[in-house]
Structures are given as structure tokens and as C-alpha cells.
Short mmCIF file of C-alpha atoms in Angstrom, two decimals:
data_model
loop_
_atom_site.label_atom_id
_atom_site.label_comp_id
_atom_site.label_asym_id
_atom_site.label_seq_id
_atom_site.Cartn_x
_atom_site.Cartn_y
_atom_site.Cartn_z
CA UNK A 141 4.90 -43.88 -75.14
CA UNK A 142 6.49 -45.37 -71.80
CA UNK A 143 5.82 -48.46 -70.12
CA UNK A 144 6.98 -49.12 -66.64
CA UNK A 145 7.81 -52.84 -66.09
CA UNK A 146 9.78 -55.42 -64.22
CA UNK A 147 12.50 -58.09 -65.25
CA UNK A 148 9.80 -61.11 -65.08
CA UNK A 149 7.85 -58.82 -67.42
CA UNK A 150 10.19 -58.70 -70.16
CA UNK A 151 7.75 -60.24 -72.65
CA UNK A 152 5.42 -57.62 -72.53
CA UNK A 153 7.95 -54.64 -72.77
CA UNK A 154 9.17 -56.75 -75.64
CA UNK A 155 6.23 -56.74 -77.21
CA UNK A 156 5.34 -53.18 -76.36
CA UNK A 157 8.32 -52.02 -78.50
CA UNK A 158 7.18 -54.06 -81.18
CA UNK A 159 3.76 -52.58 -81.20
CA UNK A 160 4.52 -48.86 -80.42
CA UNK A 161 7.89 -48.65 -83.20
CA UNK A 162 7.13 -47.28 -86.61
CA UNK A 163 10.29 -48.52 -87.97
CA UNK A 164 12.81 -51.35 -87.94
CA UNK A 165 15.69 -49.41 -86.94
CA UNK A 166 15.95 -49.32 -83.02
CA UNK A 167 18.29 -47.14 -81.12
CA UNK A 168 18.50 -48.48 -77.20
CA UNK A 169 19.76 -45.95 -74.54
CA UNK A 170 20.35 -46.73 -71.37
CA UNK A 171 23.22 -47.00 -68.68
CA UNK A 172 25.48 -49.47 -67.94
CA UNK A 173 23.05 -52.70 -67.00
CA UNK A 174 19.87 -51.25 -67.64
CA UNK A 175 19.03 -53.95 -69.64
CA UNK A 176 19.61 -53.34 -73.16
CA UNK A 177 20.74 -56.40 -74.77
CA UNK A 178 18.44 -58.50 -72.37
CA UNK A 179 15.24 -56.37 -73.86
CA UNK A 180 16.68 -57.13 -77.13
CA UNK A 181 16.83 -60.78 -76.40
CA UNK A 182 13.58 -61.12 -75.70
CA UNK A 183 12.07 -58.93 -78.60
CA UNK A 184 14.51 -61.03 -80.99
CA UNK A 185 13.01 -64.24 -79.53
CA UNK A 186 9.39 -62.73 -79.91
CA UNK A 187 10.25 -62.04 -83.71
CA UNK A 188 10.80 -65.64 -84.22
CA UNK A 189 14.91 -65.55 -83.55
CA UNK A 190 16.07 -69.55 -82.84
CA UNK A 191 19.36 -68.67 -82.37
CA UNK A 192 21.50 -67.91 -79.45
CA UNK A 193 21.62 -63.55 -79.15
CA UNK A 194 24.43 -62.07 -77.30
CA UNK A 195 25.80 -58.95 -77.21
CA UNK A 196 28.22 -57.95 -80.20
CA UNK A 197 30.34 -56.01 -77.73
CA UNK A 198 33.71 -57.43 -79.67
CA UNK A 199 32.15 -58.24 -82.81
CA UNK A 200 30.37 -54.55 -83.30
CA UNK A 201 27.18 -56.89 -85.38
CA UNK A 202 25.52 -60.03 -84.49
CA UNK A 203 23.49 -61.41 -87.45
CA UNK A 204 19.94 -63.31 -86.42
CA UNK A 205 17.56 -65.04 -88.29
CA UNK A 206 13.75 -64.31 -88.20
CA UNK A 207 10.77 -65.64 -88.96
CA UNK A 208 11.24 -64.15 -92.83
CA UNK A 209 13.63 -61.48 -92.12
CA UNK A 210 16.59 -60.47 -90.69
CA UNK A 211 17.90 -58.89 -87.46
CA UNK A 212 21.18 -56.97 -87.46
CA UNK A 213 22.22 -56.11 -83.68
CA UNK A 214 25.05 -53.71 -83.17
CA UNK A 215 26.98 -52.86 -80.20
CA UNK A 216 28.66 -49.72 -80.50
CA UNK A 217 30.04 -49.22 -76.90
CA UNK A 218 33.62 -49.75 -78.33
CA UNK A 219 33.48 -48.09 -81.28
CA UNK A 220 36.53 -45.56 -81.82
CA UNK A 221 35.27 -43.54 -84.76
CA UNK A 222 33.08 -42.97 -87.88
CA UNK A 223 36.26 -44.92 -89.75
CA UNK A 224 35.63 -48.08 -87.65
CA UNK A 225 32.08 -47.78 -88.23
CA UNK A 226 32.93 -47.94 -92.42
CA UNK A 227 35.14 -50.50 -92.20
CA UNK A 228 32.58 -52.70 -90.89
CA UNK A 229 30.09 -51.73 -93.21
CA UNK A 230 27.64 -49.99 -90.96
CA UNK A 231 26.26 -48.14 -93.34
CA UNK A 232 25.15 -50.84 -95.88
CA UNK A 233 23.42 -52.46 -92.71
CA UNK A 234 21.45 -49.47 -92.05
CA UNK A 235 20.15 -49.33 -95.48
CA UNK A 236 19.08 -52.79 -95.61
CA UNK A 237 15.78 -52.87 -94.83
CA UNK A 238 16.00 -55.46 -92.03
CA UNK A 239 15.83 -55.22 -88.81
CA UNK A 240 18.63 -53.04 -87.06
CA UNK A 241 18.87 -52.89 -83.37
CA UNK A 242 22.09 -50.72 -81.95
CA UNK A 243 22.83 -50.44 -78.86
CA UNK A 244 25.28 -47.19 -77.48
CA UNK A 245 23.99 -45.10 -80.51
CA UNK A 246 25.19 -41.94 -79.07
CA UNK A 247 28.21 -43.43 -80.17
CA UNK A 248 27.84 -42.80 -83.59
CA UNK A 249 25.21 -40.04 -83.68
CA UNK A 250 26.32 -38.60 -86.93
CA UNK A 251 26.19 -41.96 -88.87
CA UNK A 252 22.23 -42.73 -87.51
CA UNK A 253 19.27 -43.04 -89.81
CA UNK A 254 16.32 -40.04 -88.89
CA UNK A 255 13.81 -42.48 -89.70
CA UNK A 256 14.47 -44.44 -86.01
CA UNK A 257 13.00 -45.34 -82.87
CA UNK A 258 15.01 -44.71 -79.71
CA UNK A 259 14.58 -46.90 -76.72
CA UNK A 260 15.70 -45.03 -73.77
CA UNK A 261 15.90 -47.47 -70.40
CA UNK A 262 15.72 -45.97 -67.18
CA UNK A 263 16.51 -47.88 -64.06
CA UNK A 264 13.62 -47.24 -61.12
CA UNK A 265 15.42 -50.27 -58.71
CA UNK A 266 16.89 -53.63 -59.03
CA UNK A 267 14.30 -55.09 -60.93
CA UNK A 268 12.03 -52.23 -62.45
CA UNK A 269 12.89 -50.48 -65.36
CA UNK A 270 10.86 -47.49 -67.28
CA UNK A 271 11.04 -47.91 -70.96
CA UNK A 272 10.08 -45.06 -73.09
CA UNK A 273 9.88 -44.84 -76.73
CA UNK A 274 10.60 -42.08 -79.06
#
């Protein structure tokens, strides 16, 4: 499924991933400021998220809370290794059954659940964006 939208439109591409994933365990790919952790922002906020979401570039995880769940956002963009990845316990948060959000995937592709979604971003100009999900 793809969906062609703008930045003011981020609501509806939010909700659009929502509606079209099959899973809780989303895998966004896109380049440099395509707008990966601001789509994630806005789907966290739709899923009933109060708190402040950033992007867990230093951190690797950002924990949210949800209207009767929880949200796990990862940031693997400076991950080193498979060995970083156990030391912070990536794998128990992929087998949580909560919401899992991870952004730079490719990162890690050995370490990814099957059962996923992947988000791929494609910049069209300044302020449209294609979003397509697998």
C-alpha cells in the first residue's frame, strides 16, 4: 500500500500506517530527513502517547506510554554490532508484544523479527513524501 502525502498531512499518513500494518513491529526506512521519527511522532501521539517522543539516537530505546500499551522506539543509526544490540536487550524488546518502532533497521537486519511491517519513506520535494508499506 503507498500513500503520497505532505508534512501538514502527517495525521493521516499516521493513521494510514496504523490501519494498513498487520503487526506491532514497524521497521521505518528512509534517508537522512525523510521524516522518520517525525511520522513516528505523530502515530505515537495518535496511539494515545502523552509524553514527549524524540529520537533515541544516543539512547538506542525510548520507552512511551499508550493508551493500554506500550511503545518501544529504537534508533539504530549508531549501532556498532549485533553485541551492542544484546547488551541493550534488543531482543527481549522484540519479543514483548508491545509496540516496537525501529528506525535504521538495515542496521541490524539479522536480529529483525519476519513477522514486521517496513515503512519505507521516499522524499518527492521539500514537503511531500511517498510512504509505502510492506
Amino acid at each position: 500500500m503507498e500513500l503520497k502525502y505532505s508534512l501538514t498531512d502527517l495525521a493521516q499518513a499516521a493513521k494510514f500506517v496504523i490501519e494498513q500494518s498487520n503487526t506491532k513491529t514497524l521497521l521505518f526506512y528512509g534517508n537522512m530527513g525523510a521524516g522518520k521519527t517525525t511520522l513516528i511522532k505523530e502515530i505515537c501521539k495518535q496511539l494515545g502517547v502523552n509524553d514527549r517522543v524524540s529520537s533515541p539516537t544516543f539512547s538506542i530505546v525510548n520507552e512511551y506510554e499508550a493508551e493500554n500499551d506500550i511503545i518501544y522506539h529504537f534508533d539504530l543509526y549508531r549501532m556498532e554490532d549485533e553485541e551492542e544490540a544484546y547488551q541493550v536487550g534488543f531482543e527481549e524488546y522484540i519479543d514483548s508484544g508491545h509496540w516496537i518502532f525501529i528506525e535504521w533497521p538495515e542496521r541490524l537486519e539479522k536480529l529483525l523479527p519476519q513477522k514486521a511491517n517496513k515503512v519505507v519513506i521516499n522524499i518527492l520535494n521539500q514537503d511531500n513524501r511517498v510512504l509505502e508499506i510492506i
